[in-house]
CSV table of C-alpha atoms in Angstrom, one decimal:
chain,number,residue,atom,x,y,z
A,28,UNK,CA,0.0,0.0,0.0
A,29,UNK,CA,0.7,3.5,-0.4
A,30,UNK,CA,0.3,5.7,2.7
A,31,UNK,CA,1.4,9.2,3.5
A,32,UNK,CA,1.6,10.2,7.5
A,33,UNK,CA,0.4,13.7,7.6
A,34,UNK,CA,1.6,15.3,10.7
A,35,UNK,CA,1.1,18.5,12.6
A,36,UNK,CA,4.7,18.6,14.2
A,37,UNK,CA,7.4,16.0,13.1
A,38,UNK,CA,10.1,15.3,14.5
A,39,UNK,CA,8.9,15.6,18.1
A,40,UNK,CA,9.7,13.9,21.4
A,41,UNK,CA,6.6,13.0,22.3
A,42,UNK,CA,5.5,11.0,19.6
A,43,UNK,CA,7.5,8.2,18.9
A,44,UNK,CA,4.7,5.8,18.9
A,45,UNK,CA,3.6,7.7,15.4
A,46,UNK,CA,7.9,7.0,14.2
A,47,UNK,CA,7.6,3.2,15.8
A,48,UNK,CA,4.0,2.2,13.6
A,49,UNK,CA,5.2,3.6,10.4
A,50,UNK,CA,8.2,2.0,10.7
A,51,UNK,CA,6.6,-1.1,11.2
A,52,UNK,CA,5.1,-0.7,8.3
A,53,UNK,CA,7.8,0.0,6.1
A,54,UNK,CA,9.3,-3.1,7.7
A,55,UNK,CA,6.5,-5.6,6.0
A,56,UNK,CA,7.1,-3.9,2.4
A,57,UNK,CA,4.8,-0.3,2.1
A,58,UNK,CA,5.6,2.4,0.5
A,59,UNK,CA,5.4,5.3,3.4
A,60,UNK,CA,6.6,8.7,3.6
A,61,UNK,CA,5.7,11.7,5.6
A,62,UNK,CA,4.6,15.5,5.6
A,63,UNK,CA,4.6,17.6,8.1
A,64,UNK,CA,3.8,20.8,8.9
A,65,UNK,CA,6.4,21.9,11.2
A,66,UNK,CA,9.0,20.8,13.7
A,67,UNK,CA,9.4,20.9,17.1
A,68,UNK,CA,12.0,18.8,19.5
A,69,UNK,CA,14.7,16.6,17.3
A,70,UNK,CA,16.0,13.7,19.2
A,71,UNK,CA,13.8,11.3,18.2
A,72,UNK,CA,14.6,8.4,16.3
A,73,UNK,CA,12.5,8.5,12.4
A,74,UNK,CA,11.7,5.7,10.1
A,75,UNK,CA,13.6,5.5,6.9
A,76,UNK,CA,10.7,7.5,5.3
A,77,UNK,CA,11.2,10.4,3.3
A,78,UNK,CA,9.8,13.7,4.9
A,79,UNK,CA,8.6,16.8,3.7
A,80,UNK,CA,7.4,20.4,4.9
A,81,UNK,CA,6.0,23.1,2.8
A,82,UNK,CA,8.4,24.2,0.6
A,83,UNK,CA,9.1,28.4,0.0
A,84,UNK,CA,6.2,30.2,-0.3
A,85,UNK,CA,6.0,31.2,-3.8
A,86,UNK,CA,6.2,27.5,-4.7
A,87,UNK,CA,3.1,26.3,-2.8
A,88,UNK,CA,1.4,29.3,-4.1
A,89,UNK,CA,1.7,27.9,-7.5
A,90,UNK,CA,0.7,24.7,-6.2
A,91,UNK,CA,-2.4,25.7,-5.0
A,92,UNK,CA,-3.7,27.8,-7.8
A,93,UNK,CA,-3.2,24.4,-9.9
A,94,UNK,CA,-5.5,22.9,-7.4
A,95,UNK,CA,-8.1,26.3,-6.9
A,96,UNK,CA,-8.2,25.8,-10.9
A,97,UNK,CA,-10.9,22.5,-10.2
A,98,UNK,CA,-14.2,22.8,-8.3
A,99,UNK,CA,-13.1,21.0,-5.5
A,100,UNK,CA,-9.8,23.1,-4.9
A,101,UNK,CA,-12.2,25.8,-4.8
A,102,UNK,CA,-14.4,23.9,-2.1
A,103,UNK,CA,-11.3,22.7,0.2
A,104,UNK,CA,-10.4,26.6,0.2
A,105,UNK,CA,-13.6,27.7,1.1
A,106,UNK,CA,-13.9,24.5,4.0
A,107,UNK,CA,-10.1,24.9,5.1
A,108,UNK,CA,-11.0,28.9,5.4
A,109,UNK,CA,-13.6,28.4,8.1
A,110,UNK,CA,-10.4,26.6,10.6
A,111,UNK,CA,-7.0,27.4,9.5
A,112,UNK,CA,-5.0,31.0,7.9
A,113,UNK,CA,-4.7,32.3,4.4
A,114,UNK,CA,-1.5,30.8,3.9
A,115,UNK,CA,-1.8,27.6,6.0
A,116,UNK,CA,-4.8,27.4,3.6
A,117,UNK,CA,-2.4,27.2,0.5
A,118,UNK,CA,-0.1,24.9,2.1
A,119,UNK,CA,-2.6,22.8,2.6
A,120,UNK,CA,-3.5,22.8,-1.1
A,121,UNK,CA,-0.5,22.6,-1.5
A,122,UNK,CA,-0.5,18.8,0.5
A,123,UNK,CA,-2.7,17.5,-1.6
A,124,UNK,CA,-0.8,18.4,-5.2
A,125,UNK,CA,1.9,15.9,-4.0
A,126,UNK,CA,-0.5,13.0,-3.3
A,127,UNK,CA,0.8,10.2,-5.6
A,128,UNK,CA,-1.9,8.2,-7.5
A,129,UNK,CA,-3.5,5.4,-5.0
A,130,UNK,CA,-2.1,6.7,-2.1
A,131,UNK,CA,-4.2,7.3,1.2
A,132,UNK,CA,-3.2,9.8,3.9
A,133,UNK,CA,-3.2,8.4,7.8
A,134,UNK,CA,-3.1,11.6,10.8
A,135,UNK,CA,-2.5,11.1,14.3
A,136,UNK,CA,-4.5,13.5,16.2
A,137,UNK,CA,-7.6,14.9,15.0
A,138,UNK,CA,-5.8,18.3,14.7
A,139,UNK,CA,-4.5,20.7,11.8
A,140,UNK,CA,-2.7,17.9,9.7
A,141,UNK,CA,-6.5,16.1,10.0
A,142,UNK,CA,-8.1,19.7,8.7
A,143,UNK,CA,-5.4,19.4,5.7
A,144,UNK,CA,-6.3,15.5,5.2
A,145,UNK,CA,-9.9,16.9,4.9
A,146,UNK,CA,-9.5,19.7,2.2
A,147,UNK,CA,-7.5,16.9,0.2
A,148,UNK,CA,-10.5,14.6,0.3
A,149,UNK,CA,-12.7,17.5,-1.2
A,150,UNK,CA,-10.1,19.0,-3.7
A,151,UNK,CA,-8.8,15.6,-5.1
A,152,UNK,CA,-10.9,12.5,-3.6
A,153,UNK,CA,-7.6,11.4,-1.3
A,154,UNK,CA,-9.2,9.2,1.3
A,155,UNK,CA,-7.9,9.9,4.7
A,156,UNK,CA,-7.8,8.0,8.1
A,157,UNK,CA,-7.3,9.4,11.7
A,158,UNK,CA,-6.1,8.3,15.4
A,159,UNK,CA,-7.4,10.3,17.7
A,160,UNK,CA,-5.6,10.2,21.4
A,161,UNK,CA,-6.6,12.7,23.9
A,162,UNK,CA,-5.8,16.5,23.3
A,163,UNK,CA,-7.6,16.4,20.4
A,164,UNK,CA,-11.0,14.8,21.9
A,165,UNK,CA,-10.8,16.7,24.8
A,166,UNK,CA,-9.5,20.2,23.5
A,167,UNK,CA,-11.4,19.6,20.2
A,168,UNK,CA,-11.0,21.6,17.3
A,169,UNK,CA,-14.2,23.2,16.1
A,170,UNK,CA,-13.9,20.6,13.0
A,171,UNK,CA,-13.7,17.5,14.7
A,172,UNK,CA,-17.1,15.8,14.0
A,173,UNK,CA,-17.0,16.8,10.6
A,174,UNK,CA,-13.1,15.8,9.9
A,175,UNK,CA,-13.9,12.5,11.4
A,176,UNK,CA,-17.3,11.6,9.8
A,177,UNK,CA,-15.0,12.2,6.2
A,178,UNK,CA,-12.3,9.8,7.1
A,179,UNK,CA,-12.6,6.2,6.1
A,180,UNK,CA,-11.5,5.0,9.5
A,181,UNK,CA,-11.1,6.6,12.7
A,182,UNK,CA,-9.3,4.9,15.5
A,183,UNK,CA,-8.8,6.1,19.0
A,184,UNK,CA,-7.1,4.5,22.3
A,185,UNK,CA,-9.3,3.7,24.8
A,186,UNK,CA,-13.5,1.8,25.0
A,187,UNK,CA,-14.1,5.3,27.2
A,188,UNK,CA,-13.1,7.3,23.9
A,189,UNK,CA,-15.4,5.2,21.6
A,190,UNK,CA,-17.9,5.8,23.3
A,191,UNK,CA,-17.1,9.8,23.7
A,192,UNK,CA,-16.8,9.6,20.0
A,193,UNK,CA,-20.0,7.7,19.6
A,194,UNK,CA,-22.0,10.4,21.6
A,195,UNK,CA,-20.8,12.9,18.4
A,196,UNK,CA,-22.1,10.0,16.0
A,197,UNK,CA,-18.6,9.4,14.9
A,198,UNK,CA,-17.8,5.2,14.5
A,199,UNK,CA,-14.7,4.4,15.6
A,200,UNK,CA,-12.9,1.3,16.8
A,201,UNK,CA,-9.9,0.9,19.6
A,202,UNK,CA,-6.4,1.0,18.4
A,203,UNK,CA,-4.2,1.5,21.4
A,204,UNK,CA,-0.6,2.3,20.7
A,205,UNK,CA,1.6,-0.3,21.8
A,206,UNK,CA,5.3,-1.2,22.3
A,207,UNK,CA,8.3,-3.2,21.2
A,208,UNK,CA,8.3,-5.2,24.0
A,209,UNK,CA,11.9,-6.3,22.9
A,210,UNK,CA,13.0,-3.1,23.4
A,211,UNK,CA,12.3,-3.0,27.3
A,212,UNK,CA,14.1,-5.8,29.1
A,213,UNK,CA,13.1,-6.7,32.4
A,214,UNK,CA,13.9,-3.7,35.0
A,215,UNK,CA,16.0,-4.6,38.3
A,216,UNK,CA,12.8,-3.7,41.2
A,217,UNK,CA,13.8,-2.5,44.8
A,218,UNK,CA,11.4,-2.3,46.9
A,219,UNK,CA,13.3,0.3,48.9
A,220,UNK,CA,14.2,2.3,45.8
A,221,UNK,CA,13.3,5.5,44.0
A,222,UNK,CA,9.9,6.0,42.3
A,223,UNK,CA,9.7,7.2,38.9
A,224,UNK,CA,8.0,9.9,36.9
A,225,UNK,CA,8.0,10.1,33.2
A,226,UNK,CA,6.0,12.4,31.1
A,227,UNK,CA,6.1,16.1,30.6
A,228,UNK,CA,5.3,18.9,32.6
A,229,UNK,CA,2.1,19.1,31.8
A,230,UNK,CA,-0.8,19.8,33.8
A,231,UNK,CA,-2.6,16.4,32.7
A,232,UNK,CA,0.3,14.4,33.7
A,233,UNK,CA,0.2,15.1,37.3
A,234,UNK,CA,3.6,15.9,38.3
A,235,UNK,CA,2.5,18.8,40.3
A,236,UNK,CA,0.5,16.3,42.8
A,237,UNK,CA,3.2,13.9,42.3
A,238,UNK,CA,5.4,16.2,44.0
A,239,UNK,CA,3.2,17.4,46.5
A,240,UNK,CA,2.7,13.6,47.8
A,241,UNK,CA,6.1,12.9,47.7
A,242,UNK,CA,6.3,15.4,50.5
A,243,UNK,CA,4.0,14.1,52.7
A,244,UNK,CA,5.8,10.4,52.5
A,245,UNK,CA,8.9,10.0,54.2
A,246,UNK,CA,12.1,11.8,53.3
A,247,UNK,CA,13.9,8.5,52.6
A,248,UNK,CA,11.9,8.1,49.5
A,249,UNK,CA,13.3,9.3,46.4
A,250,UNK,CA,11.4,10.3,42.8
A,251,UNK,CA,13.2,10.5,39.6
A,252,UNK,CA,11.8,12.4,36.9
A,253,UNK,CA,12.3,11.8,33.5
A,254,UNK,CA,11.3,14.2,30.9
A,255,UNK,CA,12.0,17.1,32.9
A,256,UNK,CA,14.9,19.4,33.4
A,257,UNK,CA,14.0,21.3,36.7
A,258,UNK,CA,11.4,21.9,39.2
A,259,UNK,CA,11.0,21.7,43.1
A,260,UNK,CA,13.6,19.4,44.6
A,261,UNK,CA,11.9,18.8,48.2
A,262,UNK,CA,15.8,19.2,49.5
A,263,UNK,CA,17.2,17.0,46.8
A,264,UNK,CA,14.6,14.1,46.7
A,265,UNK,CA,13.7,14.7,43.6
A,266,UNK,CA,16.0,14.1,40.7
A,267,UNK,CA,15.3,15.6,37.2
A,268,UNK,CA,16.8,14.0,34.3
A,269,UNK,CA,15.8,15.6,31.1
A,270,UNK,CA,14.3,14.2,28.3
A,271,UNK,CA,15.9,10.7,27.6
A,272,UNK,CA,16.5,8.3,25.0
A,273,UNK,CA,15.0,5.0,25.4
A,274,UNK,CA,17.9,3.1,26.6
A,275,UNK,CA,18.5,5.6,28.8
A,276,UNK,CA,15.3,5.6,30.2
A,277,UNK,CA,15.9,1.4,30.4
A,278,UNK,CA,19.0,2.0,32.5
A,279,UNK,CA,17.2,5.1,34.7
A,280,UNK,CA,14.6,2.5,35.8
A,281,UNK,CA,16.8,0.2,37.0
A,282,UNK,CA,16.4,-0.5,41.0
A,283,UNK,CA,13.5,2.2,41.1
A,284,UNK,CA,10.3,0.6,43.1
A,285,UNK,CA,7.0,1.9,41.5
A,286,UNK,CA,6.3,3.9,38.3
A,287,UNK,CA,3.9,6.4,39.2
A,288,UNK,CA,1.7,8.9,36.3
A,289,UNK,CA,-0.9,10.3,38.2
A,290,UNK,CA,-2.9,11.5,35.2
A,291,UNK,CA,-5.7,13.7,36.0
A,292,UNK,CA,-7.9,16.8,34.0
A,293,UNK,CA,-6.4,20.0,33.5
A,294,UNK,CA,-7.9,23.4,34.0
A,295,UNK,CA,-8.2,23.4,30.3
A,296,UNK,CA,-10.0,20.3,30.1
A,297,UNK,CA,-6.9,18.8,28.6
A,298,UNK,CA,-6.2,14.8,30.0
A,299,UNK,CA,-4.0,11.8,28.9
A,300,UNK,CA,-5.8,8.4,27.1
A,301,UNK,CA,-4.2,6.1,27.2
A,302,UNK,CA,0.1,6.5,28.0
A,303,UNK,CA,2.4,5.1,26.3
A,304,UNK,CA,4.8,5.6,28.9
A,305,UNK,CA,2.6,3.6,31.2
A,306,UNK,CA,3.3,0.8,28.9
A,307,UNK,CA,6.7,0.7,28.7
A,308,UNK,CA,7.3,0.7,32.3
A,309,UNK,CA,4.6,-2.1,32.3
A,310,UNK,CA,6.8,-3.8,29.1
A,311,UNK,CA,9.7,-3.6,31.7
A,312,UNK,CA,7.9,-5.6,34.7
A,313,UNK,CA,7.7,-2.1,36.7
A,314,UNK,CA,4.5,-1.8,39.0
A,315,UNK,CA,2.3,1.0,38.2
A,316,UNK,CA,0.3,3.5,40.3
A,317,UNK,CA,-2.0,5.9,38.0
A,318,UNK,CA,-5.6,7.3,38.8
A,319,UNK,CA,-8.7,6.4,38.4
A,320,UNK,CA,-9.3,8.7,34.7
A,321,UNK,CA,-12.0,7.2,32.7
A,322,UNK,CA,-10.4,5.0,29.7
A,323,UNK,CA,-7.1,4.2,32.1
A,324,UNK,CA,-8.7,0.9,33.5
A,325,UNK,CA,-8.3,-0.7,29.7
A,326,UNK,CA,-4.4,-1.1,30.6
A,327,UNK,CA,-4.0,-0.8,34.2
A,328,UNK,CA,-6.5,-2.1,37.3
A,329,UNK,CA,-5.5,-3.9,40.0
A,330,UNK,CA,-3.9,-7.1,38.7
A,331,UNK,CA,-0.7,-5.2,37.1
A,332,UNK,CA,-0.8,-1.9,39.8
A,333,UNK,CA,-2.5,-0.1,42.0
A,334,UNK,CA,-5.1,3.5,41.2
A,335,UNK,CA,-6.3,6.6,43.0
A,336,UNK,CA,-8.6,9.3,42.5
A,337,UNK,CA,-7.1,11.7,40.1
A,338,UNK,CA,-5.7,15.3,41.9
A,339,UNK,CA,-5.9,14.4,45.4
A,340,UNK,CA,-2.6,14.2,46.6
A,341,UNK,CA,-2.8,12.8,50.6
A,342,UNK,CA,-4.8,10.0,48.4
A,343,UNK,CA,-1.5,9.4,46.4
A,344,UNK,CA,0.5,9.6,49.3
A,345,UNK,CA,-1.1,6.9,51.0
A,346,UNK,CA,-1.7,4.3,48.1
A,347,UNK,CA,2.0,4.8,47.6
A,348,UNK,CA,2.9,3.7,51.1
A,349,UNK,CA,-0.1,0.9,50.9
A,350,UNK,CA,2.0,-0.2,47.7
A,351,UNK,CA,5.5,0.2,48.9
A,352,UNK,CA,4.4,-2.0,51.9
A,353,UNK,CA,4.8,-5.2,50.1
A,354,UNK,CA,7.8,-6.3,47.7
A,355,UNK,CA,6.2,-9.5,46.7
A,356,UNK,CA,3.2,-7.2,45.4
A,357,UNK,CA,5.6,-4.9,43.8
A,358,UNK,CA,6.9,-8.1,41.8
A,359,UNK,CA,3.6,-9.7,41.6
A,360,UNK,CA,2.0,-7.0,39.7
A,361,UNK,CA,5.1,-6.1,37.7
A,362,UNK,CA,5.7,-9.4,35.9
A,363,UNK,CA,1.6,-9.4,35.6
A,364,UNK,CA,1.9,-6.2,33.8
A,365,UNK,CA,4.9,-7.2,31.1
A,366,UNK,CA,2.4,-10.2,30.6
A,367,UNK,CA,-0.2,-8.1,29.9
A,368,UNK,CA,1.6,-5.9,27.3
A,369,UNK,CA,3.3,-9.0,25.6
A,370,UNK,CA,-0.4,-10.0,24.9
A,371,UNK,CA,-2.2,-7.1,24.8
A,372,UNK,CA,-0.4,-4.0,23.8
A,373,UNK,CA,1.8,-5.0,21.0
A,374,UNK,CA,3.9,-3.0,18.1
A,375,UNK,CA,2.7,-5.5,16.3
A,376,UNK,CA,-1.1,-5.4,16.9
A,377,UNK,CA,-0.5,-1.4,16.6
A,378,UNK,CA,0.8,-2.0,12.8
A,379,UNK,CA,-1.9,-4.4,11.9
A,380,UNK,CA,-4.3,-2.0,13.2
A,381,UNK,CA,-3.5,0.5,10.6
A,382,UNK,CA,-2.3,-2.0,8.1
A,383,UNK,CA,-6.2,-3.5,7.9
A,384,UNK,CA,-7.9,-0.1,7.2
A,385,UNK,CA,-5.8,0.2,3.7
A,386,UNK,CA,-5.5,-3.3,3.4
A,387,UNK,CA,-8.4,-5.1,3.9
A,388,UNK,CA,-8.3,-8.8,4.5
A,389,UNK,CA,-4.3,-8.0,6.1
A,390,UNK,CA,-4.0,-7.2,10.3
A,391,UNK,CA,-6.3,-7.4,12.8
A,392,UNK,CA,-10.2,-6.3,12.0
């Protein structure tokens, strides 16, 4: 198949599920490449697609008159118009002039790079898919029902967001993101050893009321934060290391005791799915502790980890200490967790996912 990834930001640090799928599919033989409109953080590792960004101005210009020339160039305009600027308007038109015969579009995130997927379905028939993962169902963009009800398949992370998704009269199926489970080799646990943050510092992540749990726990216990550079360091029991590799992040949890991502809702309404970096600490035979967020109980309940109302941070505290109390618990629930993710959460069932939209009869239904 022929598939172009059509991306709002790319590279960007945050998203190497997107790199690790389409790689996956180049890997079984399809011809992908990428767009993107921007760039953000470099560091993270691409596929071997090729990549492009708008080029100079007076070059998608001419590309988008070719395209205003037909009735449904002059249609996408007039959509695109309503949700985007003049010129992110033409390099949107722009997109679609280098859509290659037979050649679908896939977007993760119903955002801007979804809006461009949507004007190339009215200027020049290009059918268009979309993942949808948190920010853009709970910060929506004023075109989301109408960008999803065009796509030919819409995916999203979590049974909680179907159903979200269904209340709009959008019909979409879960895909959750998953993870080379090769890639995470079994972590050393202590029992007695640092807990471990990773995310951004974000509001949705939690850090915040990480941090102020911490301080109600004893000052023996330790938090490393990955993903981070600085913040309050409770007198130096809290470590921040930056945004990581993934082999570094392998080595940094390493004699930690408990992953804890204490997701909650931001002012802004903004909250996480379903976290990849949950998984990976699950794919490593860490023990999670995460909160009780509608859609989180698809990956974690109380076989693999432990949960806690979301934003409450004497609640944290204590289920920290509950969990701390037991090592064979902490083991327990860790090597029930890597199970879970070798069956559950795959790469693989992530690729197949996407693979059986623009190939019927190939990956999983």
């Amino acid at each position: 198949m022929k598939l172009a990834y059509w991306l709002r930001y790319c590279p960007t640090l945050s998203e190497t599920f997107v790199y690790r799928e389409a790689q996956g599919l180049i890997d079984r033989g399809h011809d992908i490449r990428a767009l993107a409109i921007g760039a953000r953080e470099a560091g993270a590792q691409l596929p071997t697609w090729s990549l492009q960004y708008p080029p100079d101005y007076g070059q998608v210009v001419a590309a988008a008159a070719r395209i205003l020339s037909t009735r449904g160039g002059r249609q996408a305009r007039s959509w695109l118009a309503q949700h985007q600027a003049g010129k992110q308007v033409a390099k949107a038109l722009w997109a679609a002039s280098t859509l290659q015969e037979g050649e679908g579009i896939h977007c993760h995130f119903a955002g801007e790079s979804a809006e461009w997927a949507h004007a190339a379905k009215l200027a020049v028939g290009a059918e268009y898919s979309v993942m949808v993962h948190a920010a853009d169902l709970y910060k929506p963009r004023a075109s989301l029902r109408e960008v999803l009800l065009g796509a030919k398949a819409v995916r999203t992370v979590s049974r909680h967001q179907v159903e979200l998704l269904g209340e709009l009269g959008v019909e979409a199926q879960v895909q959750a993101c998953g993870v080379d489970a090769a890639a995470w080799p079994r972590a050393r646990l202590n029992a007695s050893g640092p807990l471990l943050f990773v995310g951004r510092d974000v509001p949705k992540k939690g850090l915040s009321t990480l941090i102020r749990a911490l301080s109600l726990l004893p000052e023996s216990l330790h938090l490393k934060v990955i993903g981070v550079e600085a913040g309050p360091d409770l007198g130096g029991r809290v470590q921040y290391l930056g945004p990581r590799s993934q082999p570094e992040i392998v080595e940094q949890m390493q004699d930690c005791s408990l992953m804890v991502l204490p997701c909650q809702r931001a002012p802004d309404g903004d909250r996480d799915g379903l976290p990849v970096a949950l998984m990976e600490a699950m794919a490593s035979g860490m023990p999670v502790l995460t909160t009780t967020l509608p859609g989180l109980e698809d990956l974690v309940d109380d076989a693999v980890g432990w949960t806690v109302a979301p934003g409450d941070p004497k609640a944290l505290a204590a289920q920290i200490a509950r969990a701390l109390q037991s090592p064979q618990a902490l083991h327990r629930r860790g090597q029930a967790g890597r199970s879970r993710i070798h069956q559950d959460f795959t790469l693989a069932q992530q690729v197949d996912a996407v693979e059986s939209i623009w190939t019927p009869g190939r990956g999983s239904p």
